[in-house]
Amino acid sequence: MSSDMKTELKKGSWSAEEDQKLISYIEKYGIWNWSQMPRFAGLSRNGKSCRLRWMNYLKPNVKRGNFSKEEEEIILHSHALLGNRWSAIASKLPGRTDNDVKNYWHTHLKKRAIIHNRVPQQTAQNDTNPSPECKADNVEETRQFDNHTAYVSESWFTFDDYSPSSSCTTTIKDHDGQFTGEYHEAGSPGTIDDLQLFWDQLCPVQNLEIPNNHLDAFTDPLSQESYNDHTINSYNIFNDDLYNTNILPHP
DNA sequence: AAATTAATCAACCGCGACTGT
DNA sequence: AACAGTCGCGGTTGATTAATT
């Protein structure tokens, strides 16, 4: 027959025998080259298929089964901050893969944390001291809970001195659309990681690094005081407040 | 009980990043 | 600088299972 026939690679679901071949090979020789490995392991699969099978199902410590309430909260919170960066979100959940998190989001959580509209790099409209270099990145998010809806509107700003700040307003309404509360905060990111995240979100297209002058200022202990009102910490405090007032069920 | 629709999730695909030549 | 090979990510698909009519 044609060589096409000989080299034809299997697709679709993995059999128990294939799984065993992959496991035995990796246990014996480790992972050295996904695209070369299948023929040494006696598998008629391409490297990508092997890698996916190993990473998502066969690798030790991959967690199966239902997601806990805590895991759900981490996904919701992380997604609000990171968007569809499934791998980054999964790294916060030991044993969960990006594919699992992505699937779980689409099948269970999407409805609870719906709208996430990002309008990158628009000139800020309502700044009291408008600067031609001032940029805003607006995020609007709606979260549905049993008895309430939270409308979150957040704007991140960066000025020509590269110092970022944010302003976030959350309005809580009940079933009938009646206003029941509001939360407002403004400030700058907290930890170095938060700051990097902040910049990642602010400038995703340009893929900018943190400007050195800002990083220097941030890491200078004398200037720590000016970063006390942390955006992300405030977000957590905000969530705690919601829990404490029973607007959100305690995790 | 059968047919239809919805939910789930494993796997595929294309693309960009990275590395070595 | 240009190219090829590899890897990892995220969007999407499609087969299977569960729920509903």
mmCIF file of N, CA and C in Angstrom, chain A residues 7-124:
data_model
loop_
_atom_site.group_PDB
_atom_site.id
_atom_site.type_symbol
_atom_site.label_atom_id
_atom_site.label_comp_id
_atom_site.label_asym_id
_atom_site.label_seq_id
_atom_site.Cartn_x
_atom_site.Cartn_y
_atom_site.Cartn_z
ATOM 1 N N THR A 7 2.020 5.794 7.319
ATOM 2 C CA THR A 7 2.316 6.903 8.234
ATOM 3 C C THR A 7 1.059 7.564 8.791
ATOM 4 N N GLU A 8 -0.090 7.031 8.425
ATOM 5 C CA GLU A 8 -1.337 7.628 8.890
ATOM 6 C C GLU A 8 -1.401 7.614 10.414
ATOM 7 N N LEU A 9 -1.707 8.750 10.994
ATOM 8 C CA LEU A 9 -1.695 8.858 12.448
ATOM 9 C C LEU A 9 -3.092 8.754 13.015
ATOM 10 N N LYS A 10 -3.186 8.096 14.134
ATOM 11 C CA LYS A 10 -4.473 7.905 14.790
ATOM 12 C C LYS A 10 -4.941 9.208 15.426
ATOM 13 N N LYS A 11 -6.245 9.403 15.394
ATOM 14 C CA LYS A 11 -6.865 10.565 16.040
ATOM 15 C C LYS A 11 -7.994 10.084 16.948
ATOM 16 N N GLY A 12 -8.566 11.015 17.662
ATOM 17 C CA GLY A 12 -9.712 10.682 18.503
ATOM 18 C C GLY A 12 -9.330 10.161 19.876
ATOM 19 N N SER A 13 -10.264 9.523 20.514
ATOM 20 C CA SER A 13 -10.087 9.099 21.904
ATOM 21 C C SER A 13 -8.928 8.116 22.056
ATOM 22 N N TRP A 14 -8.308 8.186 23.202
ATOM 23 C CA TRP A 14 -7.183 7.312 23.512
ATOM 24 C C TRP A 14 -7.678 6.002 24.120
ATOM 25 N N SER A 15 -7.078 4.893 23.669
ATOM 26 C CA SER A 15 -7.414 3.594 24.265
ATOM 27 C C SER A 15 -6.556 3.362 25.501
ATOM 28 N N ALA A 16 -6.955 2.388 26.307
ATOM 29 C CA ALA A 16 -6.196 2.051 27.514
ATOM 30 C C ALA A 16 -4.785 1.588 27.151
ATOM 31 N N GLU A 17 -4.666 0.861 26.025
ATOM 32 C CA GLU A 17 -3.343 0.391 25.606
ATOM 33 C C GLU A 17 -2.434 1.562 25.241
ATOM 34 N N GLU A 18 -2.994 2.527 24.513
ATOM 35 C CA GLU A 18 -2.201 3.699 24.150
ATOM 36 C C GLU A 18 -1.753 4.457 25.396
ATOM 37 N N ASP A 19 -2.682 4.632 26.327
ATOM 38 C CA ASP A 19 -2.330 5.312 27.576
ATOM 39 C C ASP A 19 -1.154 4.607 28.245
ATOM 40 N N GLN A 20 -1.237 3.292 28.308
ATOM 41 C CA GLN A 20 -0.204 2.529 28.996
ATOM 42 C C GLN A 20 1.145 2.674 28.293
ATOM 43 N N LYS A 21 1.119 2.661 26.970
ATOM 44 C CA LYS A 21 2.367 2.848 26.221
ATOM 45 C C LYS A 21 3.004 4.191 26.534
ATOM 46 N N LEU A 22 2.165 5.221 26.571
ATOM 47 C CA LEU A 22 2.683 6.571 26.826
ATOM 48 C C LEU A 22 3.235 6.673 28.248
ATOM 49 N N ILE A 23 2.482 6.151 29.194
ATOM 50 C CA ILE A 23 2.932 6.204 30.598
ATOM 51 C C ILE A 23 4.247 5.449 30.761
ATOM 52 N N SER A 24 4.317 4.230 30.239
ATOM 53 C CA SER A 24 5.522 3.417 30.412
ATOM 54 C C SER A 24 6.726 4.102 29.786
ATOM 55 N N TYR A 25 6.503 4.664 28.590
ATOM 56 C CA TYR A 25 7.634 5.295 27.911
ATOM 57 C C TYR A 25 8.160 6.478 28.715
ATOM 58 N N ILE A 26 7.251 7.326 29.184
ATOM 59 C CA ILE A 26 7.683 8.528 29.911
ATOM 60 C C ILE A 26 8.293 8.155 31.257
ATOM 61 N N GLU A 27 7.750 7.129 31.896
ATOM 62 C CA GLU A 27 8.346 6.685 33.168
ATOM 63 C C GLU A 27 9.773 6.209 32.950
ATOM 64 N N LYS A 28 10.005 5.583 31.784
ATOM 65 C CA LYS A 28 11.324 4.998 31.512
ATOM 66 C C LYS A 28 12.319 6.033 30.979
ATOM 67 N N TYR A 29 11.856 6.844 30.033
ATOM 68 C CA TYR A 29 12.796 7.728 29.340
ATOM 69 C C TYR A 29 12.530 9.219 29.558
ATOM 70 N N GLY A 30 11.456 9.555 30.238
ATOM 71 C CA GLY A 30 11.166 10.967 30.472
ATOM 72 C C GLY A 30 10.638 11.668 29.232
ATOM 73 N N ILE A 31 10.470 12.975 29.354
ATOM 74 C CA ILE A 31 9.985 13.783 28.234
ATOM 75 C C ILE A 31 11.181 14.493 27.613
ATOM 76 N N TRP A 32 11.518 14.112 26.400
ATOM 77 C CA TRP A 32 12.694 14.740 25.768
ATOM 78 C C TRP A 32 12.342 15.462 24.480
ATOM 79 N N ASN A 33 11.381 14.961 23.730
ATOM 80 C CA ASN A 33 10.971 15.616 22.487
ATOM 81 C C ASN A 33 9.629 15.040 22.073
ATOM 82 N N TRP A 34 8.585 15.858 22.225
ATOM 83 C CA TRP A 34 7.229 15.349 21.982
ATOM 84 C C TRP A 34 7.039 14.851 20.557
ATOM 85 N N SER A 35 7.639 15.526 19.591
ATOM 86 C CA SER A 35 7.350 15.153 18.202
ATOM 87 C C SER A 35 8.095 13.895 17.762
ATOM 88 N N GLN A 36 9.235 13.613 18.412
ATOM 89 C CA GLN A 36 9.993 12.406 18.053
ATOM 90 C C GLN A 36 9.523 11.198 18.850
ATOM 91 N N MET A 37 9.081 11.476 20.083
ATOM 92 C CA MET A 37 8.825 10.393 21.024
ATOM 93 C C MET A 37 7.821 9.324 20.593
ATOM 94 N N PRO A 38 6.693 9.702 19.929
ATOM 95 C CA PRO A 38 5.673 8.688 19.654
ATOM 96 C C PRO A 38 6.191 7.450 18.918
ATOM 97 N N ARG A 39 7.081 7.612 17.950
ATOM 98 C CA ARG A 39 7.523 6.434 17.192
ATOM 99 C C ARG A 39 8.412 5.530 18.045
ATOM 100 N N PHE A 40 9.134 6.117 19.002
ATOM 101 C CA PHE A 40 9.930 5.279 19.908
ATOM 102 C C PHE A 40 9.037 4.566 20.910
ATOM 103 N N ALA A 41 7.915 5.210 21.226
ATOM 104 C CA ALA A 41 7.004 4.617 22.203
ATOM 105 C C ALA A 41 6.019 3.657 21.537
ATOM 106 N N GLY A 42 6.109 3.526 20.211
ATOM 107 C CA GLY A 42 5.212 2.623 19.506
ATOM 108 C C GLY A 42 3.799 3.159 19.386
ATOM 109 N N LEU A 43 3.691 4.473 19.288
ATOM 110 C CA LEU A 43 2.367 5.089 19.194
ATOM 111 C C LEU A 43 2.170 5.731 17.825
ATOM 112 N N SER A 44 1.018 5.471 17.195
ATOM 113 C CA SER A 44 0.699 6.114 15.915
ATOM 114 C C SER A 44 -0.053 7.413 16.171
ATOM 115 N N ARG A 45 0.598 8.288 16.892
ATOM 116 C CA ARG A 45 0.009 9.582 17.237
ATOM 117 C C ARG A 45 1.032 10.649 16.945
ATOM 118 N N ASN A 46 0.566 11.863 16.689
ATOM 119 C CA ASN A 46 1.528 12.940 16.585
ATOM 120 C C ASN A 46 1.901 13.436 17.989
ATOM 121 N N GLY A 47 2.976 14.192 18.046
ATOM 122 C CA GLY A 47 3.489 14.644 19.332
ATOM 123 C C GLY A 47 2.509 15.501 20.113
ATOM 124 N N LYS A 48 1.776 16.323 19.379
ATOM 125 C CA LYS A 48 0.822 17.203 20.055
ATOM 126 C C LYS A 48 -0.228 16.405 20.808
ATOM 127 N N SER A 49 -0.705 15.352 20.138
ATOM 128 C CA SER A 49 -1.734 14.522 20.758
ATOM 129 C C SER A 49 -1.191 13.861 22.029
ATOM 130 N N CYS A 50 0.056 13.371 21.956
ATOM 131 C CA CYS A 50 0.673 12.730 23.124
ATOM 132 C C CYS A 50 0.844 13.724 24.265
ATOM 133 N N ARG A 51 1.344 14.890 23.907
ATOM 134 C CA ARG A 51 1.565 15.907 24.932
ATOM 135 C C ARG A 51 0.254 16.248 25.642
ATOM 136 N N LEU A 52 -0.803 16.473 24.850
ATOM 137 C CA LEU A 52 -2.096 16.838 25.417
ATOM 138 C C LEU A 52 -2.621 15.746 26.346
ATOM 139 N N ARG A 53 -2.504 14.504 25.886
ATOM 140 C CA ARG A 53 -3.002 13.387 26.694
ATOM 141 C C ARG A 53 -2.252 13.287 28.014
ATOM 142 N N TRP A 54 -0.939 13.472 27.936
ATOM 143 C CA TRP A 54 -0.128 13.393 29.149
ATOM 144 C C TRP A 54 -0.437 14.555 30.086
ATOM 145 N N MET A 55 -0.421 15.746 29.567
ATOM 146 C CA MET A 55 -0.602 16.943 30.391
ATOM 147 C C MET A 55 -1.977 16.971 31.058
ATOM 148 N N ASN A 56 -2.991 16.548 30.328
ATOM 149 C CA ASN A 56 -4.350 16.711 30.852
ATOM 150 C C ASN A 56 -4.886 15.506 31.613
ATOM 151 N N TYR A 57 -4.317 14.320 31.362
ATOM 152 C CA TYR A 57 -4.934 13.137 31.979
ATOM 153 C C TYR A 57 -3.984 12.146 32.613
ATOM 154 N N LEU A 58 -2.815 11.962 32.006
ATOM 155 C CA LEU A 58 -1.971 10.873 32.475
ATOM 156 C C LEU A 58 -0.919 11.313 33.486
ATOM 157 N N LYS A 59 -0.527 12.544 33.409
ATOM 158 C CA LYS A 59 0.495 13.064 34.319
ATOM 159 C C LYS A 59 0.057 12.855 35.771
ATOM 160 N N PRO A 60 1.000 12.450 36.640
ATOM 161 C CA PRO A 60 0.616 12.260 38.048
ATOM 162 C C PRO A 60 0.080 13.569 38.641
ATOM 163 N N ASN A 61 -0.809 13.441 39.600
ATOM 164 C CA ASN A 61 -1.367 14.587 40.341
ATOM 165 C C ASN A 61 -2.399 15.405 39.575
ATOM 166 N N VAL A 62 -2.807 14.932 38.402
ATOM 167 C CA VAL A 62 -3.914 15.629 37.746
ATOM 168 C C VAL A 62 -5.188 15.306 38.520
ATOM 169 N N LYS A 63 -5.848 16.355 38.994
ATOM 170 C CA LYS A 63 -7.016 16.177 39.854
ATOM 171 C C LYS A 63 -8.259 15.933 39.012
ATOM 172 N N ARG A 64 -9.009 14.922 39.352
ATOM 173 C CA ARG A 64 -10.277 14.653 38.675
ATOM 174 C C ARG A 64 -11.414 15.072 39.606
ATOM 175 N N GLY A 65 -12.603 15.016 39.078
ATOM 176 C CA GLY A 65 -13.761 15.228 39.935
ATOM 177 C C GLY A 65 -14.206 16.679 40.020
ATOM 178 N N ASN A 66 -15.234 16.887 40.818
ATOM 179 C CA ASN A 66 -15.886 18.194 40.874
ATOM 180 C C ASN A 66 -14.979 19.281 41.440
ATOM 181 N N PHE A 67 -15.241 20.475 40.999
ATOM 182 C CA PHE A 67 -14.526 21.633 41.525
ATOM 183 C C PHE A 67 -15.166 22.041 42.849
ATOM 184 N N SER A 68 -14.321 22.414 43.817
ATOM 185 C CA SER A 68 -14.840 22.859 45.110
ATOM 186 C C SER A 68 -15.296 24.315 45.012
ATOM 187 N N LYS A 69 -16.032 24.740 46.033
ATOM 188 C CA LYS A 69 -16.459 26.145 46.111
ATOM 189 C C LYS A 69 -15.248 27.075 46.087
ATOM 190 N N GLU A 70 -14.192 26.671 46.795
ATOM 191 C CA GLU A 70 -12.984 27.502 46.854
ATOM 192 C C GLU A 70 -12.370 27.633 45.461
ATOM 193 N N GLU A 71 -12.319 26.513 44.740
ATOM 194 C CA GLU A 71 -11.761 26.548 43.391
ATOM 195 C C GLU A 71 -12.607 27.443 42.477
ATOM 196 N N GLU A 72 -13.918 27.357 42.639
ATOM 197 C CA GLU A 72 -14.805 28.213 41.841
ATOM 198 C C GLU A 72 -14.503 29.680 42.083
ATOM 199 N N GLU A 73 -14.354 30.033 43.364
ATOM 200 C CA GLU A 73 -14.100 31.434 43.703
ATOM 201 C C GLU A 73 -12.778 31.906 43.105
ATOM 202 N N ILE A 74 -11.779 31.033 43.160
ATOM 203 C CA ILE A 74 -10.468 31.399 42.601
ATOM 204 C C ILE A 74 -10.591 31.627 41.101
ATOM 205 N N ILE A 75 -11.337 30.780 40.428
ATOM 206 C CA ILE A 75 -11.495 30.940 38.982
ATOM 207 C C ILE A 75 -12.235 32.236 38.673
ATOM 208 N N LEU A 76 -13.328 32.468 39.402
ATOM 209 C CA LEU A 76 -14.100 33.688 39.151
ATOM 210 C C LEU A 76 -13.249 34.931 39.371
ATOM 211 N N HIS A 77 -12.563 34.934 40.490
ATOM 212 C CA HIS A 77 -11.750 36.095 40.839
ATOM 213 C C HIS A 77 -10.609 36.262 39.827
ATOM 214 N N SER A 78 -9.940 35.170 39.522
ATOM 215 C CA SER A 78 -8.807 35.242 38.592
ATOM 216 C C SER A 78 -9.260 35.664 37.205
ATOM 217 N N HIS A 79 -10.409 35.148 36.804
ATOM 218 C CA HIS A 79 -10.879 35.496 35.469
ATOM 219 C C HIS A 79 -11.233 36.979 35.375
ATOM 220 N N ALA A 80 -11.763 37.525 36.470
ATOM 221 C CA ALA A 80 -12.086 38.952 36.472
ATOM 222 C C ALA A 80 -10.817 39.779 36.292
ATOM 223 N N LEU A 81 -9.714 39.249 36.814
ATOM 224 C CA LEU A 81 -8.448 39.982 36.719
ATOM 225 C C LEU A 81 -7.691 39.674 35.439
ATOM 226 N N LEU A 82 -7.732 38.407 35.009
ATOM 227 C CA LEU A 82 -6.835 37.945 33.948
ATOM 228 C C LEU A 82 -7.520 37.733 32.607
ATOM 229 N N GLY A 83 -8.836 37.645 32.604
ATOM 230 C CA GLY A 83 -9.508 37.286 31.360
ATOM 231 C C GLY A 83 -9.272 35.821 31.031
ATOM 232 N N ASN A 84 -9.306 35.500 29.745
ATOM 233 C CA ASN A 84 -9.235 34.097 29.326
ATOM 234 C C ASN A 84 -7.811 33.542 29.333
ATOM 235 N N ARG A 85 -7.053 33.867 30.343
ATOM 236 C CA ARG A 85 -5.692 33.317 30.414
ATOM 237 C C ARG A 85 -5.746 32.039 31.242
ATOM 238 N N TRP A 86 -6.251 30.984 30.590
ATOM 239 C CA TRP A 86 -6.603 29.753 31.297
ATOM 240 C C TRP A 86 -5.397 29.106 31.965
ATOM 241 N N SER A 87 -4.287 29.175 31.298
ATOM 242 C CA SER A 87 -3.097 28.570 31.876
ATOM 243 C C SER A 87 -2.684 29.300 33.157
ATOM 244 N N ALA A 88 -2.760 30.619 33.138
ATOM 245 C CA ALA A 88 -2.416 31.416 34.321
ATOM 246 C C ALA A 88 -3.401 31.137 35.453
ATOM 247 N N ILE A 89 -4.667 30.998 35.102
ATOM 248 C CA ILE A 89 -5.674 30.715 36.124
ATOM 249 C C ILE A 89 -5.453 29.312 36.700
ATOM 250 N N ALA A 90 -5.187 28.357 35.815
ATOM 251 C CA ALA A 90 -4.998 26.969 36.272
ATOM 252 C C ALA A 90 -3.782 26.844 37.183
ATOM 253 N N SER A 91 -2.793 27.708 36.987
ATOM 254 C CA SER A 91 -1.591 27.622 37.823
ATOM 255 C C SER A 91 -1.897 27.958 39.282
ATOM 256 N N LYS A 92 -3.030 28.578 39.525
ATOM 257 C CA LYS A 92 -3.437 28.873 40.897
ATOM 258 C C LYS A 92 -4.211 27.716 41.521
ATOM 259 N N LEU A 93 -4.506 26.704 40.703
ATOM 260 C CA LEU A 93 -5.298 25.567 41.174
ATOM 261 C C LEU A 93 -4.490 24.282 41.010
ATOM 262 N N PRO A 94 -3.824 23.840 42.074
ATOM 263 C CA PRO A 94 -2.978 22.639 41.970
ATOM 264 C C PRO A 94 -3.762 21.444 41.445
ATOM 265 N N GLY A 95 -3.223 20.790 40.431
ATOM 266 C CA GLY A 95 -3.855 19.590 39.903
ATOM 267 C C GLY A 95 -4.866 19.837 38.807
ATOM 268 N N ARG A 96 -5.229 21.095 38.595
ATOM 269 C CA ARG A 96 -6.197 21.395 37.530
ATOM 270 C C ARG A 96 -5.460 21.868 36.279
ATOM 271 N N THR A 97 -5.949 21.453 35.128
ATOM 272 C CA THR A 97 -5.307 21.846 33.874
ATOM 273 C C THR A 97 -6.041 23.027 33.251
ATOM 274 N N ASP A 98 -5.347 23.679 32.336
ATOM 275 C CA ASP A 98 -5.981 24.814 31.657
ATOM 276 C C ASP A 98 -7.248 24.381 30.927
ATOM 277 N N ASN A 99 -7.194 23.195 30.315
ATOM 278 C CA ASN A 99 -8.363 22.689 29.590
ATOM 279 C C ASN A 99 -9.552 22.482 30.531
ATOM 280 N N ASP A 100 -9.277 21.921 31.705
ATOM 281 C CA ASP A 100 -10.338 21.698 32.691
ATOM 282 C C ASP A 100 -10.959 23.015 33.146
ATOM 283 N N VAL A 101 -10.080 23.965 33.430
ATOM 284 C CA VAL A 101 -10.564 25.261 33.916
ATOM 285 C C VAL A 101 -11.403 25.943 32.836
ATOM 286 N N LYS A 102 -10.904 25.871 31.627
ATOM 287 C CA LYS A 102 -11.626 26.475 30.503
ATOM 288 C C LYS A 102 -12.995 25.821 30.321
ATOM 289 N N ASN A 103 -13.028 24.503 30.338
ATOM 290 C CA ASN A 103 -14.301 23.794 30.195
ATOM 291 C C ASN A 103 -15.253 24.133 31.338
ATOM 292 N N TYR A 104 -14.706 24.156 32.565
ATOM 293 C CA TYR A 104 -15.556 24.408 33.723
ATOM 294 C C TYR A 104 -16.130 25.820 33.667
ATOM 295 N N TRP A 105 -15.298 26.731 33.224
ATOM 296 C CA TRP A 105 -15.762 28.108 33.077
ATOM 297 C C TRP A 105 -16.946 28.167 32.116
ATOM 298 N N HIS A 106 -16.778 27.562 30.960
ATOM 299 C CA HIS A 106 -17.819 27.670 29.945
ATOM 300 C C HIS A 106 -19.090 26.941 30.332
ATOM 301 N N THR A 107 -18.969 25.856 31.071
ATOM 302 C CA THR A 107 -20.168 25.083 31.382
ATOM 303 C C THR A 107 -20.817 25.486 32.698
ATOM 304 N N HIS A 108 -20.052 26.080 33.639
ATOM 305 C CA HIS A 108 -20.629 26.361 34.952
ATOM 306 C C HIS A 108 -20.549 27.815 35.403
ATOM 307 N N LEU A 109 -19.477 28.505 35.044
ATOM 308 C CA LEU A 109 -19.237 29.803 35.689
ATOM 309 C C LEU A 109 -19.550 31.014 34.824
ATOM 310 N N LYS A 110 -19.576 30.794 33.522
ATOM 311 C CA LYS A 110 -19.753 31.922 32.607
ATOM 312 C C LYS A 110 -20.978 32.761 32.973
ATOM 313 N N LYS A 111 -22.029 32.056 33.364
ATOM 314 C CA LYS A 111 -23.283 32.756 33.650
ATOM 315 C C LYS A 111 -23.191 33.595 34.920
ATOM 316 N N ARG A 112 -22.260 33.226 35.797
ATOM 317 C CA ARG A 112 -22.144 33.961 37.070
ATOM 318 C C ARG A 112 -21.245 35.180 36.951
ATOM 319 N N ALA A 113 -20.429 35.241 35.951
ATOM 320 C CA ALA A 113 -19.499 36.364 35.791
ATOM 321 C C ALA A 113 -19.450 36.699 34.325
ATOM 322 N N ILE A 114 -20.433 37.455 33.913
ATOM 323 C CA ILE A 114 -20.673 37.482 32.494
ATOM 324 C C ILE A 114 -19.865 38.516 31.723
ATOM 325 N N ILE A 115 -20.242 39.734 31.840
ATOM 326 C CA ILE A 115 -19.755 40.694 30.852
ATOM 327 C C ILE A 115 -18.380 41.238 31.241
ATOM 328 N N HIS A 116 -17.509 41.289 30.324
ATOM 329 C CA HIS A 116 -16.146 41.753 30.588
ATOM 330 C C HIS A 116 -15.686 42.540 29.367
ATOM 331 N N ASN A 117 -16.208 43.751 29.222
ATOM 332 C CA ASN A 117 -15.893 44.529 28.032
ATOM 333 C C ASN A 117 -14.660 45.383 28.258
ATOM 334 N N ARG A 118 -13.690 45.188 27.440
ATOM 335 C CA ARG A 118 -12.441 45.937 27.590
ATOM 336 C C ARG A 118 -12.311 46.919 26.431
ATOM 337 N N VAL A 119 -12.077 48.158 26.760
ATOM 338 C CA VAL A 119 -11.894 49.183 25.737
ATOM 339 C C VAL A 119 -10.491 49.738 25.906
ATOM 340 N N PRO A 120 -9.514 49.157 25.242
ATOM 341 C CA PRO A 120 -8.142 49.516 25.536
ATOM 342 C C PRO A 120 -7.740 50.875 24.991
ATOM 343 N N GLN A 121 -6.943 51.551 25.765
ATOM 344 C CA GLN A 121 -6.210 52.727 25.287
ATOM 345 C C GLN A 121 -7.099 53.838 24.733
ATOM 346 N N GLN A 122 -8.218 54.066 25.426
ATOM 347 C CA GLN A 122 -9.006 55.241 25.063
ATOM 348 C C GLN A 122 -8.526 56.415 25.899
ATOM 349 N N THR A 123 -8.599 57.579 25.329
ATOM 350 C CA THR A 123 -8.269 58.767 26.110
ATOM 351 C C THR A 123 -9.331 58.953 27.185
ATOM 352 N N ALA A 124 -8.892 59.188 28.403
ATOM 353 C CA ALA A 124 -9.837 59.382 29.497
ATOM 354 C C ALA A 124 -10.719 60.588 29.219
#
